[in-house]
Coordinates of C-alpha atoms and ligand atoms in Angstrom, one line a residue:
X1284 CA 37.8 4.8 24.1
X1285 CA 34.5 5.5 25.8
X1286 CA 31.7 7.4 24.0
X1287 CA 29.7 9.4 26.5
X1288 CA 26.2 10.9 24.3
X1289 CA 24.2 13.6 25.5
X1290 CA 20.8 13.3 24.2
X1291 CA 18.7 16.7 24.5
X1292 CA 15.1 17.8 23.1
X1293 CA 15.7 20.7 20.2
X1294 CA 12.0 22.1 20.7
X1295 CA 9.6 22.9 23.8
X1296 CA 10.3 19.5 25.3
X1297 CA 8.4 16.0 25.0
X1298 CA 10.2 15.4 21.5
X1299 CA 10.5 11.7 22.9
X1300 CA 14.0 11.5 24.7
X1301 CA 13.0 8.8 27.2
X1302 CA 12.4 6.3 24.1
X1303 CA 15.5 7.2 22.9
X1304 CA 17.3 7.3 25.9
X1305 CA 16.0 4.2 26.8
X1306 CA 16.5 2.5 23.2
X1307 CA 20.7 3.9 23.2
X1308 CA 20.8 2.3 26.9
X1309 CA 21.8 -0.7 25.6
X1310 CA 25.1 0.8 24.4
X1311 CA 25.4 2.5 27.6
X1312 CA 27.2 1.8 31.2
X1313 CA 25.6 5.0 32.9
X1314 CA 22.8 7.3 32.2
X1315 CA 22.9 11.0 33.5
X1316 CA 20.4 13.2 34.7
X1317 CA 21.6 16.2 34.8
X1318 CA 19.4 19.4 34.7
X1319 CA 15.4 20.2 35.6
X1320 CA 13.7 18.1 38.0
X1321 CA 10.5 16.7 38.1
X1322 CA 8.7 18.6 36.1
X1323 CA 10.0 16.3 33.2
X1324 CA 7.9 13.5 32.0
X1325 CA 9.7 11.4 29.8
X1326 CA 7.5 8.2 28.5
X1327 CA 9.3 4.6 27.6
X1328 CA 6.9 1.4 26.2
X1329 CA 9.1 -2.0 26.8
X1330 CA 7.7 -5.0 24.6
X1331 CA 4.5 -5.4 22.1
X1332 CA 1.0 -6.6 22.3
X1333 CA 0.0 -7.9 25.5
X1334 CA 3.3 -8.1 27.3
X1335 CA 4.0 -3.9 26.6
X1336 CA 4.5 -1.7 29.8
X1337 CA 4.6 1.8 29.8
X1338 CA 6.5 3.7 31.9
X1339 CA 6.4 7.2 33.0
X1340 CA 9.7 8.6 34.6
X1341 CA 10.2 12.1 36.2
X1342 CA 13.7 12.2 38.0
X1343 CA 15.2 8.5 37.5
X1344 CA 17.1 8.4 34.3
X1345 CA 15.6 6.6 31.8
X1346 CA 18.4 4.1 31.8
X1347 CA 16.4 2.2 34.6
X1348 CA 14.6 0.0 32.8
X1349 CA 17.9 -2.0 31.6
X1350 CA 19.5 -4.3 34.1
X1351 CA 23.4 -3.6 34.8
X1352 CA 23.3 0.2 34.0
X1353 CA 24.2 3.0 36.5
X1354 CA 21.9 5.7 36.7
X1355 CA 23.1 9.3 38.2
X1356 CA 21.5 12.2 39.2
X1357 CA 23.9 15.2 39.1
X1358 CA 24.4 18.4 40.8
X1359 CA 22.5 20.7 38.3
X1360 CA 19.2 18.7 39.0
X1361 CA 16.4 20.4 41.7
X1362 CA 15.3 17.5 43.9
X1363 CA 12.2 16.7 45.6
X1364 CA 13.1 13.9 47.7
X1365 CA 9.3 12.9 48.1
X1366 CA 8.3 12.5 45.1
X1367 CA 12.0 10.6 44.2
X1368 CA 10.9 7.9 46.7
X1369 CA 7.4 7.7 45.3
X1370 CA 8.9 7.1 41.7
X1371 CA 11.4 4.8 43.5
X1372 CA 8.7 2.6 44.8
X1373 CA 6.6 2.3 42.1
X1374 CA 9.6 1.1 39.8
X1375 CA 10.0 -1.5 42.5
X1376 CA 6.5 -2.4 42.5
X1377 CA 7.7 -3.5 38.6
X1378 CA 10.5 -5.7 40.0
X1379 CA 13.1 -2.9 38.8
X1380 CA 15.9 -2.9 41.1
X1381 CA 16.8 0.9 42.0
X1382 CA 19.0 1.3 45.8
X1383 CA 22.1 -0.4 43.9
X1384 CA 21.9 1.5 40.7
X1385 CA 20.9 4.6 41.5
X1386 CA 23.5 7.5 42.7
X1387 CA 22.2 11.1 43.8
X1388 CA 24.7 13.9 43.8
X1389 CA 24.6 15.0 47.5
X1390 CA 24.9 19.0 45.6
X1391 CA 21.2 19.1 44.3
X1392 CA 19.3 21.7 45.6
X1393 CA 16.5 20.2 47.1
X1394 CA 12.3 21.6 46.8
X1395 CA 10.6 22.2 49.5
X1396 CA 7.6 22.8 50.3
X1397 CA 7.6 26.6 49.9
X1398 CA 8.8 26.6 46.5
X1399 CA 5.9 24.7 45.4
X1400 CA 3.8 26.9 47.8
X1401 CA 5.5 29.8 46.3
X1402 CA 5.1 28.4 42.1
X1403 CA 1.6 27.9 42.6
X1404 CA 1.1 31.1 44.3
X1405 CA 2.9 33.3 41.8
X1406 CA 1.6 31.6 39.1
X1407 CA -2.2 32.0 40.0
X1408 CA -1.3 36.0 40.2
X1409 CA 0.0 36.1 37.5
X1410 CA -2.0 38.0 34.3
X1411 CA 0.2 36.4 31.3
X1412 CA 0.0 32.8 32.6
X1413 CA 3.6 30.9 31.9
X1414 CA 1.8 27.4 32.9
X1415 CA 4.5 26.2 35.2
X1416 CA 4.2 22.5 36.6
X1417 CA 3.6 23.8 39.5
X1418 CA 5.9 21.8 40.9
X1419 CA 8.5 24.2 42.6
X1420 CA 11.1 24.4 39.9
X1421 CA 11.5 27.8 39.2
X1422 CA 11.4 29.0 43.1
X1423 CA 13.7 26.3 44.0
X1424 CA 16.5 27.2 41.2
X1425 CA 15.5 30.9 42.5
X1426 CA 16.8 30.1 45.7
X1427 CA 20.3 28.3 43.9
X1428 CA 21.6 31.4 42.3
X1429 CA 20.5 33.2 45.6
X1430 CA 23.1 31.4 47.1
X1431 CA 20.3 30.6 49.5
X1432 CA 19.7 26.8 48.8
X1433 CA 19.6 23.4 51.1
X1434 CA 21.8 21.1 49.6
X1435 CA 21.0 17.6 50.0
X1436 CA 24.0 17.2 52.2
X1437 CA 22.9 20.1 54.4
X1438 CA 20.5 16.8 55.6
X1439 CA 23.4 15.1 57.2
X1440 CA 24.1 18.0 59.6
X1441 CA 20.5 18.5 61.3
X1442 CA 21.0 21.0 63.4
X1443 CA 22.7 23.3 60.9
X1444 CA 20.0 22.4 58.6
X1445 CA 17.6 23.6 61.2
X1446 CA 19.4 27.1 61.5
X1447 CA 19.4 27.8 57.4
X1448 CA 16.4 26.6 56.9
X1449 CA 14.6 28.7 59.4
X1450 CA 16.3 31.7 57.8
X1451 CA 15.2 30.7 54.8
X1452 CA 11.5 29.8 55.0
X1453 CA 11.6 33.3 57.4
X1454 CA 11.6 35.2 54.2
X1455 CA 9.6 33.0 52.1
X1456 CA 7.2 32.8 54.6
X1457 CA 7.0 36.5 54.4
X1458 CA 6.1 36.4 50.7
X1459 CA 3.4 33.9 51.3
X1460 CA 1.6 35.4 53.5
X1461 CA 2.0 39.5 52.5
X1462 CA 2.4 39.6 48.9
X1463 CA 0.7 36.4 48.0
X1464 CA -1.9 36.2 50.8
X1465 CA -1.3 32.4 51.4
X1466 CA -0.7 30.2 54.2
X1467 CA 2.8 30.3 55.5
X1468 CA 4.4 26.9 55.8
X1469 CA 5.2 25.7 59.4
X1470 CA 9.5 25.7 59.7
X1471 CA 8.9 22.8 62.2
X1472 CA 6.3 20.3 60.4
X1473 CA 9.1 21.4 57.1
X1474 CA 12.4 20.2 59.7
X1475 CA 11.0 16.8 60.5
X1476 CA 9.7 16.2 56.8
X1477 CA 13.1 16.9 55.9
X1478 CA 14.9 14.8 58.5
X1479 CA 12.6 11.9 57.5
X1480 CA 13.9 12.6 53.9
X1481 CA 17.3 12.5 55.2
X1482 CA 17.5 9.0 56.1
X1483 CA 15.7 8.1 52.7
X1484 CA 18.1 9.7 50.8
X1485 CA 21.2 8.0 52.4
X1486 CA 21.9 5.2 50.8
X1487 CA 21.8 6.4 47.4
X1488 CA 24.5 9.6 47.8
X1489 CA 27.9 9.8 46.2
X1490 CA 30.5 11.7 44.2
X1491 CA 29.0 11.9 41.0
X1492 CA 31.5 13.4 39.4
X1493 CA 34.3 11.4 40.7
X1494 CA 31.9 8.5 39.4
X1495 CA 31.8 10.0 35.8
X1496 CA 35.4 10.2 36.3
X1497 CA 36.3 6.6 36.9
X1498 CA 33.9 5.2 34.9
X1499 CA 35.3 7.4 31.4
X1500 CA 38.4 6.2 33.0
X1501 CA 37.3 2.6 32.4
X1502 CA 36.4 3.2 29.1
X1503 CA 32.4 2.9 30.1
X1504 CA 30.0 4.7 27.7
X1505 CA 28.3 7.3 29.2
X1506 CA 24.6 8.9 28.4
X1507 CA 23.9 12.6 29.3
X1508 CA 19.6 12.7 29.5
X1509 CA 18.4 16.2 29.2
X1510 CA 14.8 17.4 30.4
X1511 CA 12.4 20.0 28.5
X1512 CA 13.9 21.4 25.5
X1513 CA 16.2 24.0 23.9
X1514 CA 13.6 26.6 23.7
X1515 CA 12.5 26.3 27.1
X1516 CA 16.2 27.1 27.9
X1517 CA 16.6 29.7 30.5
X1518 CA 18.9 32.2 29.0
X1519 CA 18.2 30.7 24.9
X1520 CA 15.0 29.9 24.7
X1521 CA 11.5 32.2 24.4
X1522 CA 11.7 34.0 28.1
X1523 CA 10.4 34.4 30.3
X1524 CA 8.3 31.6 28.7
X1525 CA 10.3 28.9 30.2
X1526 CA 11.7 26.9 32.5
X1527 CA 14.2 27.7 35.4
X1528 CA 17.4 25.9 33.9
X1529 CA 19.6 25.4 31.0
X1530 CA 18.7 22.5 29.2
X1531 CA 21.2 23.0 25.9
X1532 CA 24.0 20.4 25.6
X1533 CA 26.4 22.4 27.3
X1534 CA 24.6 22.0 30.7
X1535 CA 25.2 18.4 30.5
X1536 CA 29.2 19.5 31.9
X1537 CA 28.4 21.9 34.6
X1538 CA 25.1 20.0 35.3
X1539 CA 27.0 16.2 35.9
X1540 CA 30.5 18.2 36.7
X1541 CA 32.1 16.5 34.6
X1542 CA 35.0 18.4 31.5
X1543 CA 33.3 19.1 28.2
X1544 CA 35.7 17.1 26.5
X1545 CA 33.7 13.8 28.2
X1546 CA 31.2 14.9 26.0
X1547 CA 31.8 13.3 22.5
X1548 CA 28.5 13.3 20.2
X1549 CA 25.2 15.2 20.9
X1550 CA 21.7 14.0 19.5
X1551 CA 19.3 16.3 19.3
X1552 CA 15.5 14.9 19.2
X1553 CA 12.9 16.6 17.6
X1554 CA 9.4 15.4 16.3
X1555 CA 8.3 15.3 12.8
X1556 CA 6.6 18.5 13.8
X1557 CA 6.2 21.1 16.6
X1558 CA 4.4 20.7 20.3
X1559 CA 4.3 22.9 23.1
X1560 CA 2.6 23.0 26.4
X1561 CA 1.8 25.6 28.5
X1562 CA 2.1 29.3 27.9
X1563 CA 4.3 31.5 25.5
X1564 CA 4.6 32.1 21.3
X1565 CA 4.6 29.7 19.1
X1566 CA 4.5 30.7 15.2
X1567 CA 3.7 27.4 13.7
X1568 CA 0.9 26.8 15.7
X1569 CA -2.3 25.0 14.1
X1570 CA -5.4 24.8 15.5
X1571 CA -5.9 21.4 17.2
X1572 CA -9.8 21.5 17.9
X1573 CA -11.0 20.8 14.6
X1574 CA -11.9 17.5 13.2
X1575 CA -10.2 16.8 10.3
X1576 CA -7.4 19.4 10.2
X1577 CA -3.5 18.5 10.7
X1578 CA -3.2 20.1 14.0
X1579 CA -6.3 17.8 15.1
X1580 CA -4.4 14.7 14.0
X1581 CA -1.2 15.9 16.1
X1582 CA -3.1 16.2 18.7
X1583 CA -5.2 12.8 18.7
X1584 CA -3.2 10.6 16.7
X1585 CA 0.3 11.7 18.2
X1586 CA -1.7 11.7 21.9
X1587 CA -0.7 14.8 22.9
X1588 CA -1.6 15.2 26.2
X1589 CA 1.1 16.4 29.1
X1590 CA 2.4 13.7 31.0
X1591 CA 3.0 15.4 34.3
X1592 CA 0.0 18.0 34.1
X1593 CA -2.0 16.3 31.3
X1594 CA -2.9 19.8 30.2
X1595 CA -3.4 19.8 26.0
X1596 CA -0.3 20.2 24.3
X1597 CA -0.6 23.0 21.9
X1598 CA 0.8 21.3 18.0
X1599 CA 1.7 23.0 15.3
X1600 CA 4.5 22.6 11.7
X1601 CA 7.6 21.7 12.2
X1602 CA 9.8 25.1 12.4
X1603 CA 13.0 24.7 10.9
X1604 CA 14.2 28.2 11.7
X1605 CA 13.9 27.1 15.7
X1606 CA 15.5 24.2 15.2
X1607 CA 18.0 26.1 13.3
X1608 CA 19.0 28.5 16.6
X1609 CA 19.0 25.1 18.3
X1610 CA 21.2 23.2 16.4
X1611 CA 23.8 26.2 16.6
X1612 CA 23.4 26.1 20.2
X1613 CA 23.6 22.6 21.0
X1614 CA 26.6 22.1 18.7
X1615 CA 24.3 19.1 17.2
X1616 CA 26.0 15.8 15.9
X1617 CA 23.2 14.3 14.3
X1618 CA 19.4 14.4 14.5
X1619 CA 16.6 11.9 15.8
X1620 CA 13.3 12.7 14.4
X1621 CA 10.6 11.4 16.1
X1622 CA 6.8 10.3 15.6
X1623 CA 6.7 10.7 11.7
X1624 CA 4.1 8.0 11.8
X1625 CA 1.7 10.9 13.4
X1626 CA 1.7 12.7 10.0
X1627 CA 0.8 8.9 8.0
X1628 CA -2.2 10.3 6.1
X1629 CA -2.0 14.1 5.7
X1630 CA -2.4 15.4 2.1
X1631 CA 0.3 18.2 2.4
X1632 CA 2.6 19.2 5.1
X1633 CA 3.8 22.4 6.5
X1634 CA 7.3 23.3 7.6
X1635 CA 7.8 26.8 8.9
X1636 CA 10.9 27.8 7.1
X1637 CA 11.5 31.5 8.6
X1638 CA 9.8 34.9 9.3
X1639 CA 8.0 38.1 8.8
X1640 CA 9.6 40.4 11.6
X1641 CA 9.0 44.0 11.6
X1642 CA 8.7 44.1 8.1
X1643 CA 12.1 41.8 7.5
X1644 CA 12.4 38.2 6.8
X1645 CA 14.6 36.5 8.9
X1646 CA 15.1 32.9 9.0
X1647 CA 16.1 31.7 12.3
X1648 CA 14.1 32.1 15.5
X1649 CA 14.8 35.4 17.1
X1650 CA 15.7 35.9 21.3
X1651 CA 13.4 36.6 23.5
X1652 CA 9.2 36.0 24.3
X1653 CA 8.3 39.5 22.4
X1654 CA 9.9 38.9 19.3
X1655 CA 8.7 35.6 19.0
X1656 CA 5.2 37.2 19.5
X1657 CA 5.5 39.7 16.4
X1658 CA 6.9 36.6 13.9
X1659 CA 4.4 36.2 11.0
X1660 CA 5.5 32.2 10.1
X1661 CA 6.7 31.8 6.3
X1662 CA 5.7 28.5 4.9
X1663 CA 6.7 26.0 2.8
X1664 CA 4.3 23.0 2.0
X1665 CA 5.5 18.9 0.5
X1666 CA 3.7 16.2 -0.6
X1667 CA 2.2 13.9 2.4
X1668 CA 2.1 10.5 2.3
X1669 CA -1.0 7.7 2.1
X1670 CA 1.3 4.9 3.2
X1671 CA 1.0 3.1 7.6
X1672 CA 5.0 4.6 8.4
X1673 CA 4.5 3.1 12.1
X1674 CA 6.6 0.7 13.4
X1675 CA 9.0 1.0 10.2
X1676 CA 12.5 -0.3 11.1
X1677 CA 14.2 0.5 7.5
X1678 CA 14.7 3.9 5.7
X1679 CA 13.9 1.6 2.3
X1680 CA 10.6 1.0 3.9
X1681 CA 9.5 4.4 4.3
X1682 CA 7.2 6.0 1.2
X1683 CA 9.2 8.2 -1.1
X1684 CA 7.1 11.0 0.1
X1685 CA 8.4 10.7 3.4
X1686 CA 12.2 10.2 3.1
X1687 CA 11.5 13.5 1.2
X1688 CA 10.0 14.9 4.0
X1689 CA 12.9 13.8 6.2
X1690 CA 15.4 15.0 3.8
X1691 CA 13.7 18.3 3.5
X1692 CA 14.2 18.8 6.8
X1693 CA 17.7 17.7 6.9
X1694 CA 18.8 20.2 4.1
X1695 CA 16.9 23.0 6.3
X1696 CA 18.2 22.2 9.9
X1697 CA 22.1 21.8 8.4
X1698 CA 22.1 18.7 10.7
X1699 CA 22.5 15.2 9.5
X1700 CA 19.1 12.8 10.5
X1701 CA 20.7 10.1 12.3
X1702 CA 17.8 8.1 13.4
X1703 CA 13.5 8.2 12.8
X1704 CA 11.7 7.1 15.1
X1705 CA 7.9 5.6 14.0
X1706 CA 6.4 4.4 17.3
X1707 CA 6.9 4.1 21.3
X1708 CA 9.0 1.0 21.6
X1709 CA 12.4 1.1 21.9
X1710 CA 12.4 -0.9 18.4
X1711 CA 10.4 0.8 16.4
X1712 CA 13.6 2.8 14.9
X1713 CA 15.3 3.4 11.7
X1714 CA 19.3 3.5 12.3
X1715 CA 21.2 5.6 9.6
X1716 CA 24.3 6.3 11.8
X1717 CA 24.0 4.7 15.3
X1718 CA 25.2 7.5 17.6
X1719 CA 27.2 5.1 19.9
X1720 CA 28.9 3.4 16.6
Ligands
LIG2294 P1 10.1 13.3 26.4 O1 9.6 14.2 27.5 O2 10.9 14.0 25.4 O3 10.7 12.0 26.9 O4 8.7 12.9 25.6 P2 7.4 12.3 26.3 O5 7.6 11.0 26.8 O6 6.8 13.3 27.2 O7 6.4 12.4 25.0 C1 6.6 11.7 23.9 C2 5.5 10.7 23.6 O8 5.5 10.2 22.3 C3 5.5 9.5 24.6 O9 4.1 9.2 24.8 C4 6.1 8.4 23.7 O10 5.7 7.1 24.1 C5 5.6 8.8 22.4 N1 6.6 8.5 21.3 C6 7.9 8.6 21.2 N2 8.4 8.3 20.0 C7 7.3 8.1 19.2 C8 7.1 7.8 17.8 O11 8.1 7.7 17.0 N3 5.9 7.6 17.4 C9 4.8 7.6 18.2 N4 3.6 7.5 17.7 N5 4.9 7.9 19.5 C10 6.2 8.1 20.0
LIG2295 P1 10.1 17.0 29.3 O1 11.5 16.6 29.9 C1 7.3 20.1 28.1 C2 7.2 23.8 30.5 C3 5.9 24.0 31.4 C4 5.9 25.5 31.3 C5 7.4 25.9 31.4 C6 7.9 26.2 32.8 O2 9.1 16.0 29.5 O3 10.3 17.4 27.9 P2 8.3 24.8 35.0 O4 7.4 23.9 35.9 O5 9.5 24.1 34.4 O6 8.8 26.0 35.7 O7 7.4 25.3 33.8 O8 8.1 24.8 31.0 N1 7.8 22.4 30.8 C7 7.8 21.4 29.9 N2 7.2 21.3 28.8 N3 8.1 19.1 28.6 C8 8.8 19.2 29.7 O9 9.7 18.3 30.2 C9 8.6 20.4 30.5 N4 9.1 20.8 31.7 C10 8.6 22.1 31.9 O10 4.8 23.5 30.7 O11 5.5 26.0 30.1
LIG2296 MG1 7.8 14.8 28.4

């Protein structure tokens, strides 16, 4: 019987799904896409010394990179068709062939130019700052649940498309111009954009879900790649500091269309401790300025910079009473922890094990931005480790102090580890329970 995964981050996002993504490929037939847009920035390193390439994916599944697997982008993903073919190219700059592997869902609500217009816009009005990407995701899922949306099919009937869409950008132009005092975008210069888009696009649309279907059918393993994280998640994680779509396991059903029972084993990755970028609470927050301190070594050592805005990602302990709200909303199988070799050296490690709230101590991360905000962290310190843990492929190989670590964690988060991962190429893994075995 096929074994479809879904892989989804358990934090704020860049936890490291691509590597992991891309490392479980090779068990895989198909690789799914299916919430978020490009706002993600998911990062795989192929090879070692001076044969290693890095590369940085945004839309494309991150199943690309391996010859002889499907890759799909499903109806719950926002779609800038521009910046598709720009990522498109530059993968066949690498001598990565895309047009026959690569299958858009013709249901994706497509950006357009407004919605970035109208992200940026709000955003710099804006007196508690979220730090959007500023690439028109929220606008553009705005305009889903509006019932209000082009669809990429809407491109194959041009002058219908020209009808909604100048209703459409009528009121969004409106906004622009009165209530955010910007340009408005011309419907015309928008239309032939488009229709250029529209033969771009062609040969890569089909039924995705009927595509699922058949290949489950055929026994194919299948793997479900989520963008940004659990907290992030529109209605779970710390609003309205987030993003503008669900990104918990569940999503991986509506946002493919295919049943939840096609959905067989989920892996949550989380790093070894906590990141964030952009606005919005975070209660194991360190600071990450200071030479010397933990939260500078996070930031340095683990290069934390954002791959799509390279803003600073904020670091902080790893907070097991967030990862406990996103295990229980995720349904986790198993756990990947990622970049332990970032904490190599540190005397003695943090984890965030619940909180002061109002007076009560609570240990799992409550709903909601506000709440978040008034959590006093509760902390638990281990032992660190002297020992180099990067690159280590075997959980013997590890130092004592970090399998303690690791099982500390495991005994907090009530999820089985599964895998550690201890550096950016695909092989630099330790397998306890391969996923697709
Ligand atoms: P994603 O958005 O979840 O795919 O994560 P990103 O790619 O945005 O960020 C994760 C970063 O950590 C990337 O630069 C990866 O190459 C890197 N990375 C992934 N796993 C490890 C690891 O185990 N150790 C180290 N040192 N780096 C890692
Ligand atoms: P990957 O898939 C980390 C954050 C933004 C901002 C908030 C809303 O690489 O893990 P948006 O543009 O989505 O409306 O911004 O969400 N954000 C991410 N943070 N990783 C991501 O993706 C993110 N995608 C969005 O920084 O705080
Ligand atoms: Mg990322």
């Amino acid at each position: 019987m096929a074994k479809n995964l879904v892989v989804i981050g358990t934090q704020w996002g860049d936890e490291g799904k691509g590597k992991i993504v891309d490392w479980l490929t090779d068990h895989a037939e198909g690789v799914v896409r299916f919430q978020g847009g490009h706002n993600a920035g998911h990062t795989l390193v192929i090879g070692q010394g001076s044969n290693q390439k890095e590369y940085k994916l945004n839309l494309v599944p991150s199943g690309i990179i391996r010859k002889n697997v499907d890759c799909f982008i499903g109806n719950g993903v926002v779609l800038d068709i521009e910046h598709l073919m720009h990522e498109i190219k530059t993968l066949e700059a690498d001598g990565i062939e895309v047009k026959s592997r690569l299958f858009v869902s013709p249901g994706c609500p497509l950006i357009l130019k407004h919605h970035i217009a109208l992200d940026q816009g709000r955003e710099a009005m804006r007196e508690s700052k979220i730090g959007t990407t500023g690439k028109g995701i929220g606008p553009a899922y705005e305009d889903k649940v509006a019932r209000r949306s082009l669809r990429v099919y809407d491109l194959l009937n041009p002058e219908l498309f020209k009808k909604k869409l100048t209703e459409v950008m009528d009121y969004h132009n409106f906004v622009l111009q009165h209530y955010l005092k910007k340009d408005p975008i011309d419907v015309n210069e928008q239309f032939d954009l488009s229709m250029s888009h529209a033969e771009k696009i062609k040969p890569y649309l089909a039924d995705v879900s009927q595509k699922l279907y058949e290949a489950n059918a055929k026994n194919k393993n299948l793997l479900f790649e989520g963008a940004q994280g659990s907290l992030l998640d529109i209605d779970h994680g710390t609003y309205p500091y987030v993003t503008s779509s669900n990104c918990v396991s569940g999503q991986a059903a509506a946002g493919a269309g295919v049943g939840p029972h096609m959905l067989h084993y989920i892996l949550g990755i989380t790093k070894a401790y906590t990141t964030r970028v952009g606005g919005g609470p975070f209660p194991s927050e360190l600071d990450i300025e200071t030479e010397g301190t933990p939260g500078y070594q996070m930031s340095t050592k683990g290069k934390e910079i954002g791959t799509v805005t390279k803003r600073k990602r904020r670091c902080g302990w790893f907070d097991a009473a967030a990862l406990k709200r996103s295990a229980m909303i995720n349904s986790l199988t198993g756990l990947c922890i990622t970049k332990l070799d970032v904490l190599d050296g540190i005397k003695k490690i943090g984890i965030c094990v619940g909180y002061e709230l109002d007076g009560q101590k609570i240990d799992l991360l409550p709903l909601g931005a506000d709440q978040v905000e008034r959590c006093k962290p509760i902390f638990i310190e281990v032992d660190g480790w002297d020992e180099n843990t990067f690159g280590v492929k075997s959980w013997d190989k590890l130092p004592r102090n970090a399998q303690h670590y690791l099982k500390t964690l495991e005994k907090l988060c009530e999820v089985p580890i599964h895998v550690v991962s201890t550096g950016p190429e695909r092989d630099e893994t330790i397998v306890l329970k391969h996923p697709f075995e």
